Amino acid sequence: MSGDSTRCVKAVAAEQVPGSPMQRGPVFAAPYQLSSDEGSESDTYARASNPGWRDLESALATLEGAAGALVVGSGMSAITVVLRSLLTAGDTVVVPSDGYYQVRAYARERLEPMGITVHELRTVDMAGEAADALLASAEGTTVVVAETPANPSLDVVDLRIVSEQCANAGAVLVVDNTTATPLGQQPLELGADVVVASGTKTLSGHSDLLMGYIAASDADFLAGMERERALSGTVLGPFETWLAHRSLGTAGLRFERQCANALALAALLETHPAAHRVRYPGLPGDPAHAVAAGQMSRFGGLVTFEVDSAEQFHRLVAGSDLLVPATSFGGIHTTADRRARWGDPVPDGFVRLSCGIEDTDDLVADLESALSAL
């Protein structure tokens, strides 16, 4: 199998036609000219399909090892399109209690009032007897949403076990692959039915667009989700489509550096007295390391740790030359986010560190200096 950078470059490569651009530019169109041979057109109206989407979707499907992919307006659009297309009244959805908080909020505020039963499970409990019992008692269609590594806890679920549990129960397994990316983990190969992710983050990687995507190997799943995308209008604009496609070619290089930086910073944090409860699946002593090593080829660019208070977090950022205080993650800059600010059930001093592509030695020196000044 080719390396990550080769895979990314090949995934975005245009057809080689002498005299044509190596990369297609953005296609700015809403309606397309119609043919007298009705129904023969590839494109009629950009909310339904367009050539920019096809290029990007083909690249994403290749990277995820999927039969097909759909791009949507954001990562939240991806998960909500999937859940709306799969669930109706009387069905059941299981979401991670330690994953992205907006997914739980959507399930409670939007799905539960529609008569859909919502259960929350910690990531580490999704592969076990409690999950088996829950799946056995669920009524109607059951969808299990697993986010691994979970954001922000960075706990990991064994996807081989969970996919087997879901298959035995007739449940649909949806895996949020945002943190790992398809360069770090292949959920469909591990047994998942559907992959969702926020392309806003590592894959586009420049903190300049919102994008989400869905990937699957079942044509019926994809058809239902494509219909939901068209009806809900949760679509990706042409310029964002082009930006994401262009950026995807360098994702392998960027992710390799981000992972190397994350491991180096996690090793520093693990030994520094100002940092507590450091989590990174790539650390040999991390509780998630054994499972992560069995299903991930890279451990991602996120590290979490705690300082003593919110005030100390702000002092840490102010004392650094390289840390940018910002939410989201996966960009070229190293960012620090105090997750309690957004409502995650974490201590006030809980820090999610997203490692950028700066030189590793510079980042280590900068963070060590800022920590030592606390």
Short mmCIF file of C-alpha atoms in Angstrom, two decimals:
data_model
loop_
_atom_site.label_atom_id
_atom_site.label_comp_id
_atom_site.label_asym_id
_atom_site.label_seq_id
_atom_site.Cartn_x
_atom_site.Cartn_y
_atom_site.Cartn_z
CA MET A 1 0.00 0.00 0.00
CA SER A 2 1.27 3.49 -0.82
CA GLY A 3 2.27 5.96 1.88
CA ASP A 4 -0.11 8.64 3.14
CA SER A 5 1.26 11.51 1.07
CA THR A 6 1.24 9.39 -2.08
CA ARG A 7 -2.34 8.35 -1.36
CA CYS A 8 -3.41 11.98 -0.90
CA VAL A 9 -1.68 13.22 -4.05
CA LYS A 10 -3.11 10.36 -6.13
CA ALA A 11 -6.60 10.87 -4.64
CA VAL A 12 -6.82 14.48 -5.83
CA ALA A 13 -5.07 13.97 -9.19
CA ALA A 14 -7.03 15.06 -12.23
CA GLU A 15 -7.29 13.00 -15.38
CA GLN A 16 -4.12 13.52 -17.40
CA VAL A 17 -5.12 15.34 -20.58
CA PRO A 18 -2.41 17.24 -22.47
CA GLY A 19 -3.10 20.96 -22.47
CA SER A 20 -5.54 20.75 -19.55
CA PRO A 21 -4.90 22.08 -16.04
CA MET A 22 -3.34 19.63 -13.59
CA GLN A 23 -6.03 20.61 -11.08
CA ARG A 24 -9.62 21.62 -11.84
CA GLY A 25 -10.52 25.08 -10.57
CA PRO A 26 -13.71 25.99 -8.69
CA VAL A 27 -16.93 25.61 -10.64
CA PHE A 28 -19.18 28.58 -9.92
CA ALA A 29 -22.63 27.60 -11.11
CA ALA A 30 -26.09 27.13 -9.64
CA PRO A 31 -28.17 26.05 -12.68
CA TYR A 32 -26.62 24.15 -15.58
CA GLN A 33 -27.80 24.16 -19.20
CA LEU A 34 -30.36 21.47 -19.81
CA SER A 35 -30.46 19.00 -22.66
CA SER A 36 -33.43 18.27 -24.90
CA ASP A 37 -32.68 14.65 -24.04
CA GLU A 38 -34.19 15.03 -20.59
CA GLY A 39 -32.37 13.22 -17.81
CA SER A 40 -29.14 12.75 -19.72
CA GLU A 41 -27.27 15.58 -17.96
CA SER A 42 -24.67 14.99 -15.28
CA ASP A 43 -25.67 18.25 -13.60
CA THR A 44 -28.84 20.32 -13.60
CA TYR A 45 -28.82 22.28 -10.34
CA ALA A 46 -25.91 22.60 -7.91
CA ARG A 47 -27.87 21.61 -4.80
CA ALA A 48 -28.24 18.13 -6.32
CA SER A 49 -24.81 17.58 -7.89
CA ASN A 50 -21.85 19.36 -9.41
CA PRO A 51 -18.42 18.45 -10.77
CA GLY A 52 -16.56 19.93 -7.80
CA TRP A 53 -18.38 17.63 -5.40
CA ARG A 54 -17.65 14.62 -7.55
CA ASP A 55 -13.92 15.32 -7.56
CA LEU A 56 -13.80 15.79 -3.78
CA GLU A 57 -16.11 12.87 -3.04
CA SER A 58 -14.06 10.55 -5.20
CA ALA A 59 -10.90 11.54 -3.32
CA LEU A 60 -12.54 11.08 0.10
CA ALA A 61 -14.01 7.71 -0.85
CA THR A 62 -10.57 6.57 -1.99
CA LEU A 63 -8.96 7.61 1.29
CA GLU A 64 -11.70 6.04 3.45
CA GLY A 65 -11.76 2.82 1.42
CA ALA A 66 -15.44 3.41 0.68
CA ALA A 67 -17.70 2.72 -2.28
CA GLY A 68 -18.73 6.35 -2.23
CA ALA A 69 -18.76 9.58 -0.25
CA LEU A 70 -20.99 12.63 0.12
CA VAL A 71 -19.80 16.11 1.06
CA VAL A 72 -21.96 18.42 3.18
CA GLY A 73 -21.71 21.85 4.74
CA SER A 74 -20.06 20.91 8.05
CA GLY A 75 -19.18 18.03 10.33
CA MET A 76 -22.44 18.52 12.22
CA SER A 77 -24.28 18.38 8.91
CA ALA A 78 -22.67 15.00 8.25
CA ILE A 79 -23.88 13.40 11.48
CA THR A 80 -27.34 14.98 11.36
CA VAL A 81 -27.91 13.95 7.73
CA VAL A 82 -26.96 10.37 8.65
CA LEU A 83 -29.18 10.25 11.73
CA ARG A 84 -32.18 11.80 9.97
CA SER A 85 -31.89 9.38 7.08
CA LEU A 86 -31.63 6.29 9.31
CA LEU A 87 -33.95 7.00 12.26
CA THR A 88 -37.69 7.49 12.72
CA ALA A 89 -40.04 7.45 15.71
CA GLY A 90 -39.66 4.31 17.80
CA ASP A 91 -36.00 3.81 16.90
CA THR A 92 -32.96 4.02 19.16
CA VAL A 93 -29.68 5.88 18.94
CA VAL A 94 -26.61 5.43 21.14
CA VAL A 95 -24.16 8.34 21.33
CA PRO A 96 -20.87 8.73 23.23
CA SER A 97 -21.18 10.60 26.51
CA ASP A 98 -17.55 11.74 26.26
CA GLY A 99 -17.53 12.67 22.57
CA TYR A 100 -18.34 15.93 20.82
CA TYR A 101 -20.96 17.63 22.97
CA GLN A 102 -23.04 19.01 20.10
CA VAL A 103 -23.89 15.47 18.94
CA ARG A 104 -25.39 14.73 22.36
CA ALA A 105 -27.22 18.06 22.27
CA TYR A 106 -28.69 17.27 18.84
CA ALA A 107 -29.83 13.83 19.97
CA ARG A 108 -31.52 15.18 23.11
CA GLU A 109 -32.97 18.39 21.66
CA ARG A 110 -34.03 17.19 18.22
CA LEU A 111 -34.27 13.40 18.06
CA GLU A 112 -35.76 12.63 21.47
CA PRO A 113 -38.83 14.89 20.93
CA MET A 114 -39.47 12.96 17.69
CA GLY A 115 -39.95 9.72 19.65
CA ILE A 116 -36.43 8.39 19.17
CA THR A 117 -34.88 6.83 22.27
CA VAL A 118 -31.46 8.29 23.11
CA HIS A 119 -28.86 6.46 25.19
CA GLU A 120 -25.43 7.79 26.17
CA LEU A 121 -22.45 5.50 26.74
CA ARG A 122 -18.86 6.32 27.56
CA THR A 123 -16.50 5.38 24.76
CA VAL A 124 -14.74 2.80 26.92
CA ASP A 125 -18.10 1.12 27.67
CA MET A 126 -19.15 0.69 24.04
CA ALA A 127 -17.27 -2.59 23.71
CA GLY A 128 -18.62 -4.67 26.57
CA GLU A 129 -21.50 -6.37 28.32
CA ALA A 130 -23.36 -3.13 29.06
CA ALA A 131 -23.47 -2.30 25.36
CA ASP A 132 -24.59 -5.83 24.50
CA ALA A 133 -27.45 -5.59 27.00
CA LEU A 134 -28.49 -2.17 25.69
CA LEU A 135 -28.49 -3.36 22.07
CA ALA A 136 -30.50 -6.45 22.97
CA SER A 137 -33.23 -4.37 24.64
CA ALA A 138 -33.44 -1.60 22.01
CA GLU A 139 -36.52 -1.34 19.84
CA GLY A 140 -36.79 -0.51 16.15
CA THR A 141 -33.75 0.44 14.13
CA THR A 142 -30.74 1.05 16.35
CA VAL A 143 -27.90 3.33 15.35
CA VAL A 144 -24.69 3.37 17.38
CA VAL A 145 -22.47 6.43 16.99
CA ALA A 146 -18.88 5.79 18.03
CA GLU A 147 -16.28 8.55 18.04
CA THR A 148 -12.75 7.22 18.35
CA PRO A 149 -10.52 8.69 19.59
CA ALA A 150 -13.28 10.58 21.37
CA ASN A 151 -13.20 14.37 21.42
CA PRO A 152 -12.11 15.61 23.90
CA SER A 153 -11.52 12.61 26.20
CA LEU A 154 -9.24 10.81 23.68
CA ASP A 155 -10.57 7.46 24.86
CA VAL A 156 -10.62 4.77 22.19
CA VAL A 157 -13.17 2.06 21.43
CA ASP A 158 -12.25 -1.28 19.89
CA LEU A 159 -14.04 -1.00 16.55
CA ARG A 160 -13.70 -4.69 15.74
CA ILE A 161 -15.60 -5.62 18.89
CA VAL A 162 -18.23 -2.89 18.55
CA SER A 163 -18.85 -3.69 14.88
CA GLU A 164 -19.37 -7.36 15.79
CA GLN A 165 -21.79 -6.38 18.58
CA CYS A 166 -23.74 -4.16 16.19
CA ALA A 167 -23.84 -6.81 13.47
CA ASN A 168 -25.14 -9.41 15.95
CA ALA A 169 -27.88 -7.01 17.09
CA GLY A 170 -28.77 -5.76 13.60
CA ALA A 171 -27.66 -2.25 14.54
CA VAL A 172 -26.00 0.28 12.26
CA LEU A 173 -22.53 1.42 13.35
CA VAL A 174 -21.63 5.00 12.48
CA VAL A 175 -18.05 6.01 13.28
CA ASP A 176 -16.92 9.61 13.61
CA ASN A 177 -13.41 9.53 12.13
CA THR A 178 -12.64 13.23 12.58
CA THR A 179 -9.88 12.86 15.15
CA ALA A 180 -8.10 9.92 13.55
CA THR A 181 -8.74 10.85 9.88
CA PRO A 182 -8.59 8.16 7.17
CA LEU A 183 -4.80 8.55 7.31
CA GLY A 184 -4.81 7.23 10.86
CA GLN A 185 -7.72 4.78 10.89
CA GLN A 186 -9.98 2.89 8.47
CA PRO A 187 -13.33 2.32 10.25
CA LEU A 188 -15.04 0.67 7.27
CA GLU A 189 -12.27 -1.91 7.07
CA LEU A 190 -12.76 -2.52 10.81
CA GLY A 191 -16.48 -3.23 10.36
CA ALA A 192 -18.25 0.12 10.50
CA ASP A 193 -21.26 0.72 8.26
CA VAL A 194 -20.91 4.48 7.85
CA VAL A 195 -18.12 6.99 8.47
CA VAL A 196 -18.74 10.66 9.21
CA ALA A 197 -16.15 13.36 9.75
CA SER A 198 -15.55 17.06 9.91
CA GLY A 199 -13.32 17.95 6.96
CA THR A 200 -13.11 21.41 8.51
CA LYS A 201 -10.20 20.11 10.53
CA THR A 202 -7.19 18.02 9.57
CA LEU A 203 -8.04 17.09 6.00
CA SER A 204 -8.58 20.67 4.78
CA GLY A 205 -6.15 21.78 7.46
CA HIS A 206 -5.90 25.54 6.99
CA SER A 207 -8.66 26.82 9.31
CA ASP A 208 -10.41 28.55 6.42
CA LEU A 209 -13.54 26.53 5.62
CA LEU A 210 -16.36 24.43 7.01
CA MET A 211 -16.96 20.98 5.51
CA GLY A 212 -18.23 17.57 6.48
CA TYR A 213 -18.48 14.26 4.70
CA ILE A 214 -20.10 10.84 4.85
CA ALA A 215 -18.55 7.64 3.48
CA ALA A 216 -20.04 4.16 3.21
CA SER A 217 -19.80 0.92 1.27
CA ASP A 218 -23.56 0.30 1.09
CA ALA A 219 -25.21 1.97 -1.90
CA ASP A 220 -28.63 2.04 -0.20
CA PHE A 221 -27.24 3.93 2.80
CA LEU A 222 -25.58 6.46 0.50
CA ALA A 223 -28.71 6.91 -1.61
CA GLY A 224 -30.86 7.69 1.43
CA MET A 225 -28.30 10.14 2.76
CA GLU A 226 -27.92 11.81 -0.63
CA ARG A 227 -31.68 12.30 -0.72
CA GLU A 228 -31.61 13.81 2.79
CA ARG A 229 -28.81 16.17 1.74
CA ALA A 230 -30.83 17.38 -1.25
CA LEU A 231 -34.05 17.84 0.74
CA SER A 232 -32.40 19.58 3.69
CA GLY A 233 -30.12 21.72 1.54
CA THR A 234 -27.11 21.10 3.78
CA VAL A 235 -24.68 21.51 0.91
CA LEU A 236 -21.10 22.63 0.40
CA GLY A 237 -20.43 25.77 -1.63
CA PRO A 238 -18.25 25.67 -4.75
CA PHE A 239 -15.35 27.68 -3.36
CA GLU A 240 -15.16 25.62 -0.16
CA THR A 241 -15.34 22.47 -2.29
CA TRP A 242 -12.35 23.59 -4.33
CA LEU A 243 -10.37 24.74 -1.27
CA ALA A 244 -10.90 21.37 0.42
CA HIS A 245 -9.93 19.42 -2.70
CA ARG A 246 -6.81 21.51 -3.21
CA SER A 247 -5.79 21.20 0.46
CA LEU A 248 -6.32 17.43 0.57
CA GLY A 249 -3.22 16.83 -1.52
CA THR A 250 -0.95 17.95 1.36
CA ALA A 251 -2.90 16.24 4.16
CA GLY A 252 -0.43 13.35 4.40
CA LEU A 253 2.53 15.66 4.95
CA ARG A 254 0.67 17.81 7.44
CA PHE A 255 -0.75 14.90 9.41
CA GLU A 256 2.65 13.21 9.67
CA ARG A 257 4.14 16.36 11.25
CA GLN A 258 1.11 16.91 13.51
CA CYS A 259 1.37 13.36 14.86
CA ALA A 260 5.12 13.70 15.44
CA ASN A 261 4.55 16.99 17.28
CA ALA A 262 1.75 15.49 19.36
CA LEU A 263 3.93 12.61 20.54
CA ALA A 264 6.79 14.96 21.44
CA LEU A 265 4.54 17.38 23.35
CA ALA A 266 2.73 14.54 25.11
CA ALA A 267 6.08 13.15 26.27
CA LEU A 268 7.04 16.59 27.62
CA LEU A 269 3.70 17.11 29.36
CA GLU A 270 3.84 13.64 30.91
CA THR A 271 6.96 14.59 32.86
CA HIS A 272 6.26 18.28 33.61
CA PRO A 273 4.98 19.08 37.13
CA ALA A 274 2.62 21.81 35.87
CA ALA A 275 0.64 19.39 33.67
CA HIS A 276 -1.70 16.72 35.04
CA ARG A 277 -3.68 13.80 33.60
CA VAL A 278 -2.04 13.85 30.18
CA ARG A 279 -3.83 11.82 27.48
CA TYR A 280 -2.48 10.81 24.11
CA PRO A 281 -3.19 7.37 22.59
CA GLY A 282 0.34 7.25 21.20
CA LEU A 283 1.95 7.23 24.65
CA PRO A 284 2.81 3.66 25.67
CA GLY A 285 1.39 4.28 29.15
CA ASP A 286 -1.90 5.78 27.98
CA PRO A 287 -4.98 3.72 28.96
CA ALA A 288 -6.10 3.67 25.32
CA HIS A 289 -2.73 2.77 23.80
CA ALA A 290 -3.18 -0.98 23.43
CA VAL A 291 -6.50 -0.72 21.59
CA ALA A 292 -5.35 2.27 19.54
CA ALA A 293 -2.18 0.48 18.46
CA GLY A 294 -4.30 -2.40 17.20
CA GLN A 295 -6.47 -0.31 14.87
CA MET A 296 -4.68 2.98 14.17
CA SER A 297 -1.69 3.56 11.91
CA ARG A 298 -1.12 7.04 13.40
CA PHE A 299 -2.37 8.41 16.70
CA GLY A 300 -3.48 11.89 15.65
CA GLY A 301 -2.55 15.45 16.44
CA LEU A 302 -4.59 15.99 19.65
CA VAL A 303 -3.18 15.90 23.18
CA THR A 304 -5.14 16.72 26.33
CA PHE A 305 -3.94 17.65 29.80
CA GLU A 306 -4.97 19.72 32.78
CA VAL A 307 -3.57 22.76 34.51
CA ASP A 308 -4.86 23.94 37.87
CA SER A 309 -7.42 26.53 36.74
CA ALA A 310 -8.86 28.58 33.91
CA GLU A 311 -6.65 31.47 34.98
CA GLN A 312 -3.58 29.25 34.70
CA PHE A 313 -4.67 28.18 31.20
CA HIS A 314 -4.76 31.82 30.10
CA ARG A 315 -1.34 32.43 31.63
CA LEU A 316 0.00 29.42 29.74
CA VAL A 317 -1.23 30.77 26.40
CA ALA A 318 -0.03 34.30 27.16
CA GLY A 319 3.42 32.96 28.03
CA SER A 320 3.78 31.09 24.75
CA ASP A 321 4.96 32.39 21.39
CA LEU A 322 3.42 29.55 19.38
CA LEU A 323 0.15 28.54 21.07
CA VAL A 324 -2.93 30.14 19.53
CA PRO A 325 -6.08 30.23 21.69
CA ALA A 326 -8.74 28.83 19.36
CA THR A 327 -11.38 26.16 19.19
CA SER A 328 -11.61 23.46 16.48
CA PHE A 329 -8.42 21.59 15.60
CA GLY A 330 -6.30 20.09 12.83
CA GLY A 331 -4.88 23.28 11.33
CA ILE A 332 -1.30 24.26 10.59
CA HIS A 333 -1.05 26.32 13.80
CA THR A 334 -0.80 24.73 17.24
CA THR A 335 -3.89 25.76 19.19
CA ALA A 336 -5.02 25.44 22.78
CA ASP A 337 -8.69 25.21 23.72
CA ARG A 338 -10.12 25.28 27.27
CA ARG A 339 -12.97 22.86 26.71
CA ALA A 340 -14.98 23.73 29.83
CA ARG A 341 -15.69 27.05 28.13
CA TRP A 342 -18.00 25.26 25.67
CA GLY A 343 -19.85 23.06 28.13
CA ASP A 344 -17.84 19.83 27.97
CA PRO A 345 -18.06 18.03 31.35
CA VAL A 346 -14.37 18.55 32.14
CA PRO A 347 -12.42 20.49 34.81
CA ASP A 348 -11.88 24.23 34.30
CA GLY A 349 -8.19 23.69 33.56
CA PHE A 350 -8.71 20.95 30.96
CA VAL A 351 -6.73 21.78 27.80
CA ARG A 352 -7.16 20.30 24.33
CA LEU A 353 -3.94 20.90 22.45
CA SER A 354 -4.11 20.63 18.66
CA CYS A 355 -0.61 20.25 17.26
CA GLY A 356 0.23 22.13 14.10
CA ILE A 357 3.08 21.75 11.66
CA GLU A 358 5.69 23.94 13.36
CA ASP A 359 9.16 22.46 13.85
CA THR A 360 9.02 19.95 16.67
CA ASP A 361 12.00 21.29 18.59
CA ASP A 362 10.56 24.82 18.50
CA LEU A 363 7.21 23.65 19.83
CA VAL A 364 8.75 21.61 22.64
CA ALA A 365 10.96 24.50 23.74
CA ASP A 366 8.08 26.98 23.58
CA LEU A 367 5.65 24.83 25.60
CA GLU A 368 8.29 23.92 28.18
CA SER A 369 9.07 27.62 28.70
CA ALA A 370 5.39 28.54 29.04
CA LEU A 371 4.71 25.67 31.49
CA SER A 372 7.74 26.51 33.62
CA ALA A 373 6.51 30.09 34.00
CA LEU A 374 3.20 29.05 35.56
#
